[in-house]
mmCIF file of C-alpha atoms in Angstrom:
data_model
loop_
_atom_site.group_PDB
_atom_site.id
_atom_site.type_symbol
_atom_site.label_atom_id
_atom_site.label_comp_id
_atom_site.label_asym_id
_atom_site.label_seq_id
_atom_site.Cartn_x
_atom_site.Cartn_y
_atom_site.Cartn_z
ATOM 1 C CA MET D 15 72.524 167.866 89.856
ATOM 2 C CA SER D 16 72.218 167.360 85.971
ATOM 3 C CA THR D 17 70.859 170.237 83.977
ATOM 4 C CA PRO D 18 66.960 170.011 83.459
ATOM 5 C CA PRO D 19 65.459 170.014 79.834
ATOM 6 C CA GLN D 20 65.706 173.693 78.723
ATOM 7 C CA ALA D 21 62.303 175.637 79.376
ATOM 8 C CA PRO D 22 63.200 179.205 78.117
ATOM 9 C CA ALA D 23 63.858 178.454 74.483
ATOM 10 C CA SER D 24 61.999 176.361 71.936
ATOM 11 C CA GLY D 25 64.707 175.329 69.910
ATOM 12 C CA GLN D 26 67.610 173.056 70.552
ATOM 13 C CA ALA D 27 71.069 173.439 69.641
ATOM 14 C CA ALA D 28 73.059 170.586 68.248
ATOM 15 C CA HIS D 29 75.470 170.380 71.219
ATOM 16 C CA GLU D 30 72.981 170.194 73.949
ATOM 17 C CA GLU D 31 72.274 166.987 75.603
ATOM 18 C CA PRO D 32 69.406 164.641 73.883
ATOM 19 C CA LEU D 33 65.910 165.607 75.248
ATOM 20 C CA PRO D 34 64.217 162.686 77.290
ATOM 21 C CA ARG D 35 61.887 160.515 75.346
ATOM 22 C CA TYR D 36 58.086 160.537 76.697
ATOM 23 C CA PRO D 37 56.367 158.769 77.950
ATOM 24 C CA PHE D 38 58.799 157.456 80.586
ATOM 25 C CA SER D 39 56.687 154.482 81.562
ATOM 26 C CA THR D 40 53.699 152.757 80.806
ATOM 27 C CA ARG D 41 53.208 150.805 84.146
ATOM 28 C CA GLY D 42 50.366 152.008 86.497
ATOM 29 C CA ASP D 43 52.083 150.799 89.790
ATOM 30 C CA ARG D 44 53.568 154.151 90.497
ATOM 31 C CA LEU D 45 53.996 157.633 89.010
ATOM 32 C CA ALA D 46 57.166 157.668 86.993
ATOM 33 C CA PRO D 47 60.001 159.215 88.939
ATOM 34 C CA GLU D 48 61.068 161.214 86.121
ATOM 35 C CA LEU D 49 57.599 163.130 86.116
ATOM 36 C CA ASP D 50 58.084 164.059 89.895
ATOM 37 C CA GLU D 51 61.714 165.152 89.070
ATOM 38 C CA LEU D 52 60.515 167.307 86.248
ATOM 39 C CA ARG D 53 57.702 169.002 88.280
ATOM 40 C CA GLY D 54 60.348 169.998 90.959
ATOM 41 C CA ARG D 55 62.758 171.282 88.520
ATOM 42 C CA CYS D 56 61.303 172.063 85.274
ATOM 43 C CA PRO D 57 57.323 171.976 85.128
ATOM 44 C CA VAL D 58 57.352 172.725 81.419
ATOM 45 C CA ALA D 59 60.103 170.708 79.408
ATOM 46 C CA ARG D 60 61.090 169.812 76.214
ATOM 47 C CA VAL D 61 60.573 166.109 75.334
ATOM 48 C CA ASN D 62 60.920 163.750 72.270
ATOM 49 C CA THR D 63 57.636 162.029 71.606
ATOM 50 C CA ASN D 64 56.990 158.278 70.228
ATOM 51 C CA SER D 65 56.504 159.933 66.829
ATOM 52 C CA GLY D 66 60.000 161.433 66.817
ATOM 53 C CA GLU D 67 58.832 164.935 67.064
ATOM 54 C CA GLN D 68 59.529 167.572 69.883
ATOM 55 C CA ALA D 69 56.896 168.618 72.349
ATOM 56 C CA TRP D 70 56.489 170.735 75.737
ATOM 57 C CA LEU D 71 55.725 168.547 78.545
ATOM 58 C CA VAL D 72 53.639 170.107 81.482
ATOM 59 C CA THR D 73 53.930 168.473 84.852
ATOM 60 C CA GLY D 74 52.548 171.231 87.083
ATOM 61 C CA TYR D 75 48.895 171.634 88.308
ATOM 62 C CA GLU D 76 48.415 175.468 87.870
ATOM 63 C CA LEU D 77 50.212 175.521 84.399
ATOM 64 C CA ALA D 78 47.984 172.416 83.272
ATOM 65 C CA ARG D 79 44.997 174.490 84.333
ATOM 66 C CA GLN D 80 46.274 177.459 82.290
ATOM 67 C CA VAL D 81 46.616 175.612 79.168
ATOM 68 C CA LEU D 82 43.240 173.807 79.565
ATOM 69 C CA ARG D 83 41.268 177.003 80.000
ATOM 70 C CA ASP D 84 43.361 179.123 77.373
ATOM 71 C CA ARG D 85 41.748 178.910 73.885
ATOM 72 C CA SER D 86 45.105 179.591 72.086
ATOM 73 C CA PHE D 87 46.050 176.214 73.073
ATOM 74 C CA ALA D 88 43.710 173.950 70.649
ATOM 75 C CA ARG D 89 42.941 170.458 70.365
ATOM 76 C CA SER D 90 41.054 169.955 67.382
ATOM 77 C CA VAL D 91 43.821 171.368 64.965
ATOM 78 C CA LEU D 92 46.001 168.476 65.643
ATOM 79 C CA GLY D 93 43.815 166.393 63.635
ATOM 80 C CA GLU D 94 44.566 168.128 60.459
ATOM 81 C CA ALA D 95 47.243 167.321 58.112
ATOM 82 C CA ASP D 96 51.081 168.286 58.648
ATOM 83 C CA ARG D 97 50.304 168.703 62.487
ATOM 84 C CA PRO D 98 52.754 167.456 65.075
ATOM 85 C CA THR D 99 51.715 164.111 66.479
ATOM 86 C CA GLN D 100 52.416 162.213 69.761
ATOM 87 C CA ASP D 101 52.366 158.718 68.550
ATOM 88 C CA ALA D 102 50.789 157.467 65.081
ATOM 89 C CA PRO D 103 49.330 159.920 62.711
ATOM 90 C CA ILE D 104 45.602 160.713 63.226
ATOM 91 C CA LEU D 105 43.664 159.063 60.590
ATOM 92 C CA ALA D 106 40.614 161.634 60.403
ATOM 93 C CA PRO D 107 39.801 164.966 61.986
ATOM 94 C CA GLU D 108 36.586 163.630 63.833
ATOM 95 C CA LEU D 109 38.628 160.842 65.628
ATOM 96 C CA LEU D 110 40.466 163.619 67.736
ATOM 97 C CA ASP D 111 37.436 166.163 67.785
ATOM 98 C CA ALA D 112 34.388 163.967 68.175
ATOM 99 C CA MET D 113 32.236 166.116 70.318
ATOM 100 C CA ASN D 114 32.876 169.155 68.171
ATOM 101 C CA HIS D 115 31.662 167.269 65.090
ATOM 102 C CA LEU D 116 28.677 165.950 66.956
ATOM 103 C CA GLN D 117 27.831 169.537 68.014
ATOM 104 C CA GLN D 118 28.120 170.709 64.612
ATOM 105 C CA ALA D 119 25.904 168.171 63.499
ATOM 106 C CA GLY D 120 23.237 168.823 66.206
ATOM 107 C CA LEU D 121 24.045 165.330 67.967
ATOM 108 C CA ARG D 122 25.946 166.294 71.009
ATOM 109 C CA ASP D 123 22.998 166.627 73.408
ATOM 110 C CA GLU D 124 21.844 163.177 72.533
ATOM 111 C CA VAL D 125 25.536 161.982 73.689
ATOM 112 C CA LEU D 126 25.465 164.091 76.798
ATOM 113 C CA LYS D 127 21.963 162.783 77.941
ATOM 114 C CA ALA D 128 23.247 159.271 77.662
ATOM 115 C CA LEU D 129 26.496 159.970 79.516
ATOM 116 C CA GLY D 130 25.067 162.687 81.933
ATOM 117 C CA ARG D 131 24.149 162.239 85.625
ATOM 118 C CA ASP D 132 21.180 160.054 85.148
ATOM 119 C CA GLN D 133 22.581 157.588 82.395
ATOM 120 C CA PRO D 134 19.050 156.073 81.688
ATOM 121 C CA ASP D 135 20.780 153.306 79.755
ATOM 122 C CA LEU D 136 22.848 152.162 82.775
ATOM 123 C CA PRO D 137 20.583 151.528 85.791
ATOM 124 C CA ALA D 138 22.340 151.200 89.027
ATOM 125 C CA ASP D 139 20.654 147.750 89.735
ATOM 126 C CA TRP D 140 21.722 146.479 86.392
ATOM 127 C CA VAL D 141 25.351 147.391 86.772
ATOM 128 C CA ALA D 142 25.298 145.936 90.440
ATOM 129 C CA GLU D 143 23.983 142.701 88.757
ATOM 130 C CA VAL D 144 26.391 142.328 86.057
ATOM 131 C CA THR D 145 29.265 143.201 88.245
ATOM 132 C CA ALA D 146 28.340 140.449 90.606
ATOM 133 C CA GLU D 147 27.954 137.914 87.731
ATOM 134 C CA GLY D 148 31.657 138.596 86.652
ATOM 135 C CA LEU D 149 32.763 138.249 90.088
ATOM 136 C CA ASP D 150 30.747 135.031 90.663
ATOM 137 C CA THR D 151 32.381 133.491 87.458
ATOM 138 C CA MET D 152 35.842 134.290 88.835
ATOM 139 C CA VAL D 153 34.745 132.496 92.119
ATOM 140 C CA ARG D 154 33.709 129.453 90.103
ATOM 141 C CA ASP D 155 36.911 129.206 88.342
ATOM 142 C CA GLY D 156 38.737 129.107 91.480
ATOM 143 C CA SER D 157 41.434 130.839 93.133
ATOM 144 C CA PRO D 158 43.511 132.770 92.324
ATOM 145 C CA GLY D 159 41.330 134.695 90.075
ATOM 146 C CA ASP D 160 41.922 137.573 87.604
ATOM 147 C CA LEU D 161 40.286 140.801 88.699
ATOM 148 C CA GLN D 162 41.180 142.734 85.374
ATOM 149 C CA ARG D 163 39.407 139.997 83.438
ATOM 150 C CA HIS D 164 36.349 139.499 85.721
ATOM 151 C CA PHE D 165 35.846 142.826 87.090
ATOM 152 C CA ALA D 166 37.445 145.649 85.078
ATOM 153 C CA ASP D 167 37.326 144.430 81.573
ATOM 154 C CA TRP D 168 33.924 142.598 82.268
ATOM 155 C CA VAL D 169 32.225 145.977 83.792
ATOM 156 C CA ALA D 170 33.597 148.121 81.156
ATOM 157 C CA ALA D 171 32.497 145.953 78.204
ATOM 158 C CA GLN D 172 29.020 145.340 79.667
ATOM 159 C CA CYS D 173 28.518 148.962 80.259
ATOM 160 C CA MET D 174 29.664 150.254 76.855
ATOM 161 C CA CYS D 175 27.863 147.582 74.925
ATOM 162 C CA ARG D 176 24.602 148.319 76.440
ATOM 163 C CA LEU D 177 25.012 151.927 76.411
ATOM 164 C CA LEU D 178 25.723 151.971 72.743
ATOM 165 C CA GLY D 179 23.507 149.036 71.734
ATOM 166 C CA LEU D 180 25.978 146.710 70.633
ATOM 167 C CA PRO D 181 25.849 143.072 71.072
ATOM 168 C CA PHE D 182 27.778 141.905 74.061
ATOM 169 C CA ALA D 183 28.521 138.701 72.315
ATOM 170 C CA ASP D 184 31.053 140.644 70.194
ATOM 171 C CA ARG D 185 32.917 141.964 73.078
ATOM 172 C CA ASP D 186 36.109 140.076 72.711
ATOM 173 C CA TRP D 187 36.213 140.870 68.920
ATOM 174 C CA LEU D 188 35.877 144.472 69.728
ATOM 175 C CA ALA D 189 38.237 144.455 72.804
ATOM 176 C CA VAL D 190 41.052 142.978 70.765
ATOM 177 C CA ARG D 191 40.924 145.781 68.254
ATOM 178 C CA ALA D 192 40.378 148.567 70.736
ATOM 179 C CA ASP D 193 43.392 147.329 72.666
ATOM 180 C CA LEU D 194 45.478 147.552 69.446
ATOM 181 C CA ASP D 195 44.224 150.859 68.548
ATOM 182 C CA LEU D 196 45.610 152.310 71.856
ATOM 183 C CA THR D 197 48.898 150.472 71.784
ATOM 184 C CA MET D 198 51.926 152.742 71.034
ATOM 185 C CA VAL D 199 54.931 152.018 69.466
ATOM 186 C CA THR D 200 54.709 148.284 68.600
ATOM 187 C CA PRO D 201 52.254 148.296 65.756
ATOM 188 C CA THR D 202 53.018 150.013 62.499
ATOM 189 C CA PRO D 203 50.912 153.009 61.130
ATOM 190 C CA GLU D 204 49.666 150.577 58.465
ATOM 191 C CA GLU D 205 48.588 147.905 60.941
ATOM 192 C CA LEU D 206 46.877 150.578 62.861
ATOM 193 C CA ALA D 207 44.878 152.021 59.943
ATOM 194 C CA ARG D 208 43.836 148.463 58.926
ATOM 195 C CA ASN D 209 42.765 147.792 62.444
ATOM 196 C CA TRP D 210 40.781 150.920 62.598
ATOM 197 C CA GLU D 211 39.136 150.278 59.549
ATOM 198 C CA GLU D 212 37.737 146.993 60.779
ATOM 199 C CA ILE D 213 36.198 148.708 63.800
ATOM 200 C CA ARG D 214 34.778 151.430 61.778
ATOM 201 C CA ALA D 215 33.301 149.031 59.159
ATOM 202 C CA TYR D 216 31.581 146.967 62.097
ATOM 203 C CA MET D 217 30.012 150.052 63.453
ATOM 204 C CA ASP D 218 28.878 150.993 59.924
ATOM 205 C CA ALA D 219 27.423 147.779 59.362
ATOM 206 C CA HIS D 220 25.631 147.750 62.902
ATOM 207 C CA MET D 221 23.979 151.107 61.979
ATOM 208 C CA SER D 222 22.923 149.612 58.713
ATOM 209 C CA ASP D 223 21.241 146.903 60.353
ATOM 210 C CA ARG D 224 18.949 148.960 62.833
ATOM 211 C CA ARG D 225 15.337 149.428 62.541
ATOM 212 C CA PRO D 226 14.625 153.241 62.367
ATOM 213 C CA GLY D 227 12.486 154.256 65.396
ATOM 214 C CA GLU D 228 13.425 151.126 67.416
ATOM 215 C CA PRO D 229 16.879 152.138 68.794
ATOM 216 C CA ARG D 230 18.949 149.322 70.450
ATOM 217 C CA GLY D 231 21.158 151.924 72.082
ATOM 218 C CA LEU D 232 23.009 155.433 71.711
ATOM 219 C CA ILE D 233 24.542 154.376 68.187
ATOM 220 C CA ASP D 234 21.225 153.783 66.870
ATOM 221 C CA ARG D 235 19.708 157.031 68.231
ATOM 222 C CA LEU D 236 22.602 158.970 66.806
ATOM 223 C CA ALA D 237 22.063 157.198 63.292
ATOM 224 C CA ASP D 238 18.310 158.187 63.413
ATOM 225 C CA LEU D 239 19.001 161.837 64.398
ATOM 226 C CA ASN D 240 21.553 161.863 61.700
ATOM 227 C CA ALA D 241 19.519 160.503 59.047
ATOM 228 C CA THR D 242 17.108 163.522 59.679
ATOM 229 C CA HIS D 243 19.847 166.387 59.816
ATOM 230 C CA GLU D 244 22.487 164.714 57.882
ATOM 231 C CA GLY D 245 25.083 166.649 59.706
ATOM 232 C CA LEU D 246 27.814 163.835 59.332
ATOM 233 C CA THR D 247 28.625 161.677 56.454
ATOM 234 C CA ARG D 248 28.224 157.840 57.133
ATOM 235 C CA HIS D 249 32.091 157.471 57.237
ATOM 236 C CA GLN D 250 32.101 160.260 59.706
ATOM 237 C CA LEU D 251 29.392 159.066 62.086
ATOM 238 C CA SER D 252 30.874 155.506 62.043
ATOM 239 C CA ASN D 253 34.326 156.827 62.904
ATOM 240 C CA ILE D 254 32.808 158.774 65.935
ATOM 241 C CA VAL D 255 30.692 155.793 67.255
ATOM 242 C CA ALA D 256 33.893 153.673 67.023
ATOM 243 C CA VAL D 257 35.724 156.325 68.908
ATOM 244 C CA LEU D 258 32.796 156.264 71.597
ATOM 245 C CA PHE D 259 33.378 152.470 72.072
ATOM 246 C CA VAL D 260 37.131 152.449 71.882
ATOM 247 C CA SER D 261 37.766 155.443 74.255
ATOM 248 C CA GLY D 262 34.820 154.615 76.548
ATOM 249 C CA TYR D 263 35.847 150.949 77.084
ATOM 250 C CA GLU D 264 39.582 151.328 77.263
ATOM 251 C CA ASP D 265 39.660 154.365 79.697
ATOM 252 C CA PHE D 266 36.969 152.710 81.965
ATOM 253 C CA ALA D 267 38.642 149.199 81.927
ATOM 254 C CA SER D 268 42.016 151.049 82.682
ATOM 255 C CA PHE D 269 40.788 152.871 85.642
ATOM 256 C CA LEU D 270 38.979 150.108 87.066
ATOM 257 C CA GLY D 271 41.980 147.837 86.764
ATOM 258 C CA VAL D 272 44.407 150.463 88.274
ATOM 259 C CA ALA D 273 42.045 151.673 91.030
ATOM 260 C CA ALA D 274 41.337 147.931 92.105
ATOM 261 C CA TYR D 275 45.182 147.584 92.120
ATOM 262 C CA ASN D 276 45.762 150.468 94.253
ATOM 263 C CA LEU D 277 42.787 149.464 96.586
ATOM 264 C CA LEU D 278 43.752 145.893 97.150
ATOM 265 C CA GLN D 279 46.893 147.310 98.891
ATOM 266 C CA ARG D 280 44.933 149.158 101.415
ATOM 267 C CA PRO D 281 42.710 146.812 103.240
ATOM 268 C CA GLU D 282 42.124 149.187 106.140
ATOM 269 C CA VAL D 283 40.368 151.449 103.419
ATOM 270 C CA MET D 284 38.363 148.733 102.094
ATOM 271 C CA SER D 285 37.026 147.992 105.616
ATOM 272 C CA ALA D 286 36.479 151.538 106.236
ATOM 273 C CA VAL D 287 34.403 151.892 103.090
ATOM 274 C CA ARG D 288 32.635 148.713 103.597
ATOM 275 C CA ALA D 289 31.582 149.853 107.047
ATOM 276 C CA GLU D 290 30.482 153.274 105.696
ATOM 277 C CA PRO D 291 29.299 152.584 102.023
ATOM 278 C CA GLU D 292 28.217 156.531 101.818
ATOM 279 C CA THR D 293 31.934 157.228 101.817
ATOM 280 C CA MET D 294 32.501 155.356 98.482
ATOM 281 C CA PRO D 295 32.216 158.412 96.273
ATOM 282 C CA GLN D 296 35.128 160.201 98.313
ATOM 283 C CA CYS D 297 37.049 157.145 97.748
ATOM 284 C CA VAL D 298 36.625 156.932 94.040
ATOM 285 C CA GLU D 299 37.598 160.543 93.753
ATOM 286 C CA GLU D 300 40.754 160.041 95.464
ATOM 287 C CA LEU D 301 41.352 156.703 93.337
ATOM 288 C CA LEU D 302 40.765 159.137 90.223
ATOM 289 C CA ARG D 303 43.345 161.362 91.628
ATOM 290 C CA CYS D 304 46.051 159.021 92.509
ATOM 291 C CA SER D 305 45.499 156.220 89.862
ATOM 292 C CA VAL D 306 48.300 156.472 87.005
ATOM 293 C CA VAL D 307 46.303 155.469 83.856
ATOM 294 C CA LEU D 308 47.756 157.852 81.166
ATOM 295 C CA GLY D 309 50.232 155.993 78.957
ATOM 296 C CA ASN D 310 50.807 159.072 76.906
ATOM 297 C CA ALA D 311 49.513 162.703 77.650
ATOM 298 C CA ILE D 312 46.713 165.117 76.762
ATOM 299 C CA PRO D 313 47.895 166.980 73.604
ATOM 300 C CA ARG D 314 47.195 170.550 72.624
ATOM 301 C CA PHE D 315 48.691 172.722 69.708
ATOM 302 C CA VAL D 316 49.991 176.208 70.177
ATOM 303 C CA THR D 317 47.934 178.462 67.797
ATOM 304 C CA LYS D 318 49.790 181.741 68.726
ATOM 305 C CA ASP D 319 53.153 182.505 70.639
ATOM 306 C CA ALA D 320 52.359 182.399 74.508
ATOM 307 C CA GLU D 321 54.206 181.854 77.719
ATOM 308 C CA ILE D 322 53.587 178.659 79.996
ATOM 309 C CA GLY D 323 55.345 179.521 83.369
ATOM 310 C CA PRO D 324 59.105 180.036 82.386
ATOM 311 C CA ALA D 325 58.444 178.576 78.768
ATOM 312 C CA GLN D 326 58.015 180.799 75.700
ATOM 313 C CA VAL D 327 56.056 178.495 73.388
ATOM 314 C CA LYS D 328 55.771 179.156 69.533
ATOM 315 C CA GLU D 329 52.777 178.791 67.095
ATOM 316 C CA GLY D 330 52.902 175.257 65.658
ATOM 317 C CA GLU D 331 54.365 173.703 68.765
ATOM 318 C CA MET D 332 52.777 170.753 70.665
ATOM 319 C CA ILE D 333 51.996 170.825 74.192
ATOM 320 C CA LEU D 334 51.520 167.440 76.300
ATOM 321 C CA LEU D 335 49.706 167.686 79.707
ATOM 322 C CA SER D 336 50.645 164.881 82.094
ATOM 323 C CA LEU D 337 47.394 164.838 84.282
ATOM 324 C CA ASP D 338 48.771 161.876 86.234
ATOM 325 C CA ALA D 339 51.886 164.089 87.233
ATOM 326 C CA VAL D 340 49.602 167.215 87.767
ATOM 327 C CA ASN D 341 47.413 165.032 90.338
ATOM 328 C CA TYR D 342 50.560 164.694 92.339
ATOM 329 C CA ASP D 343 51.461 168.154 92.599
ATOM 330 C CA SER D 344 51.986 169.162 96.347
ATOM 331 C CA ALA D 345 51.028 172.715 95.421
ATOM 332 C CA ALA D 346 47.699 171.587 94.964
ATOM 333 C CA PHE D 347 47.493 168.328 96.975
ATOM 334 C CA PRO D 348 48.961 168.313 100.523
ATOM 335 C CA ASP D 349 51.030 165.242 100.752
ATOM 336 C CA PRO D 350 50.167 164.021 97.290
ATOM 337 C CA LYS D 351 51.445 160.458 97.757
ATOM 338 C CA SER D 352 49.252 159.581 100.811
ATOM 339 C CA PHE D 353 46.070 157.885 99.589
ATOM 340 C CA THR D 354 43.449 159.951 101.643
ATOM 341 C CA PRO D 355 39.773 159.217 100.785
ATOM 342 C CA ALA D 356 38.541 161.967 102.953
ATOM 343 C CA ARG D 357 40.573 164.473 100.991
ATOM 344 C CA THR D 358 38.622 167.897 100.711
ATOM 345 C CA PRO D 359 38.597 169.641 98.520
ATOM 346 C CA ASN D 360 40.013 167.120 95.718
ATOM 347 C CA PRO D 361 40.373 169.293 92.514
ATOM 348 C CA HIS D 362 42.028 166.525 90.487
ATOM 349 C CA LEU D 363 42.215 166.994 86.877
ATOM 350 C CA ARG D 364 41.563 163.516 85.771
ATOM 351 C CA PHE D 365 38.603 164.563 83.672
ATOM 352 C CA GLY D 366 40.267 167.798 82.468
ATOM 353 C CA TYR D 367 39.336 171.231 83.358
ATOM 354 C CA GLY D 368 36.719 173.917 82.321
ATOM 355 C CA ARG D 369 35.486 173.525 78.795
ATOM 356 C CA HIS D 370 37.750 170.813 78.288
ATOM 357 C CA HIS D 371 36.003 168.326 80.445
ATOM 358 C CA CYS D 372 35.597 164.681 79.656
ATOM 359 C CA PRO D 373 32.007 164.061 78.768
ATOM 360 C CA GLY D 374 32.547 160.347 80.316
ATOM 361 C CA ALA D 375 33.216 161.758 83.696
ATOM 362 C CA HIS D 376 29.625 160.983 85.130
ATOM 363 C CA LEU D 377 29.657 157.547 83.813
ATOM 364 C CA VAL D 378 33.219 156.588 85.320
ATOM 365 C CA ARG D 379 32.208 158.144 88.688
ATOM 366 C CA ARG D 380 28.849 156.608 89.098
ATOM 367 C CA GLN D 381 29.375 153.176 87.636
ATOM 368 C CA SER D 382 32.889 152.813 89.512
ATOM 369 C CA GLU D 383 31.026 153.607 92.696
ATOM 370 C CA VAL D 384 28.411 150.739 92.098
ATOM 371 C CA ALA D 385 31.027 148.313 90.802
ATOM 372 C CA PHE D 386 33.559 148.947 93.972
ATOM 373 C CA ARG D 387 30.523 148.513 96.357
ATOM 374 C CA VAL D 388 29.545 145.204 94.942
ATOM 375 C CA LEU D 389 33.117 144.052 94.780
ATOM 376 C CA LEU D 390 33.696 144.942 98.533
ATOM 377 C CA ASP D 391 30.354 143.225 99.558
ATOM 378 C CA ARG D 392 30.734 140.259 97.528
ATOM 379 C CA LEU D 393 34.095 139.430 98.362
ATOM 380 C CA PRO D 394 35.023 140.731 101.975
ATOM 381 C CA GLY D 395 38.340 138.789 101.956
ATOM 382 C CA ILE D 396 39.796 139.679 98.615
ATOM 383 C CA ARG D 397 43.479 140.433 98.460
ATOM 384 C CA LEU D 398 46.214 140.290 95.810
ATOM 385 C CA ALA D 399 47.502 136.791 95.509
ATOM 386 C CA VAL D 400 50.923 138.057 94.499
ATOM 387 C CA PRO D 401 53.262 140.999 95.742
ATOM 388 C CA PRO D 402 52.314 144.310 94.054
ATOM 389 C CA ALA D 403 55.571 144.382 92.306
ATOM 390 C CA GLU D 404 54.772 141.154 90.503
ATOM 391 C CA VAL D 405 51.497 142.388 88.852
ATOM 392 C CA PRO D 406 52.203 142.455 85.362
ATOM 393 C CA TRP D 407 51.324 145.509 83.062
ATOM 394 C CA HIS D 408 50.617 145.716 79.433
ATOM 395 C CA PRO D 409 53.451 147.607 77.476
ATOM 396 C CA ASN D 410 53.170 150.605 75.629
ATOM 397 C CA ARG D 411 49.212 151.368 76.365
ATOM 398 C CA MET D 412 47.929 154.664 76.033
ATOM 399 C CA ALA D 413 45.350 153.746 78.711
ATOM 400 C CA ILE D 414 47.620 151.934 81.281
ATOM 401 C CA MET D 415 46.292 148.566 82.041
ATOM 402 C CA PRO D 416 47.245 145.513 84.098
ATOM 403 C CA ALA D 417 47.784 142.643 82.020
ATOM 404 C CA GLU D 418 46.121 140.838 84.991
ATOM 405 C CA VAL D 419 45.397 141.322 88.703
ATOM 406 C CA PRO D 420 45.677 138.133 90.500
ATOM 407 C CA VAL D 421 43.660 137.830 93.546
ATOM 408 C CA THR D 422 42.192 135.423 96.261
ATOM 409 C CA TRP D 423 39.606 135.663 98.745
#
């Protein structure tokens, strides 16, 4: 057996074999086998990143929870100058630390209200209607259809545009730029910076066109509140609302697409959930656990020397958490490669852990349940139109996404 990447020491001698480069894959059809191997042999391993810097990659469940709950492993400082980077440089601190900036400006509660359990901007009946509309368009266009386009991208764009108050007519313009922003390796830093400025300027113009007191959505409500508190500059707020769209749309479209790909390979699960629709929440939880959607990893910065399992990590180093890998850890999930909708408990870390919990978790859970119910009811005979191995994937995406999901019905 080959020697695993070294865990006990943070340095690397010149004579040692080269570190593996992470990420190992940006396909969502399976967990990269390198992640399974590392978790078994060396769950805290040194890797090289896309930026050329080194980092510690964590693939074990309990070790990931340790990092997420320990305040000595910070996220916000990675947005500062001269910090290690996973991919392209961070253009502004608020892009990596949006929720803390919103909290300091007195705007965080408004965002949490919009994304919380009730989601007043996204009533379930409306989500069901737009989901059906996308599927009906696919059916009219004829078989085979593309479920990524007419279901995953469509539902994610509809939800984020309505939530934020953006015109849905602009969805294609926005989606192209959101896709580029979350593409690794291929674009130059200059291309990424120009692309982001176009998104930010669009959001700034959208806020400038609002009528105070007549909000079209969350963006206008934040702009109205900020006009009173002045906790954020205009540039900061336009950056943050751009992050809300890009991260919300990309992550949701990614999950819906990969989850649909997984579900379509399990007709017995689709039949069971269709017969007992009350089990859909549990099915979505298992899809959240087993869907491989992270093209990169969740980064943390070591603020003081510490131990993570067998590894001695030093102040100034970067930690990468592969939440896809930890959700396949057999120490936390018996028979982790088995798709088990009735899995209880199902303490997956898809949305983080403890104080580091994704604010969009309720939105993804609730709207995915609605969307998948409509999909199964509307198209009871839906199935992949090609073998699973022939489904294409976008390369180098931070949010892993099928290029298309060909289906027939």
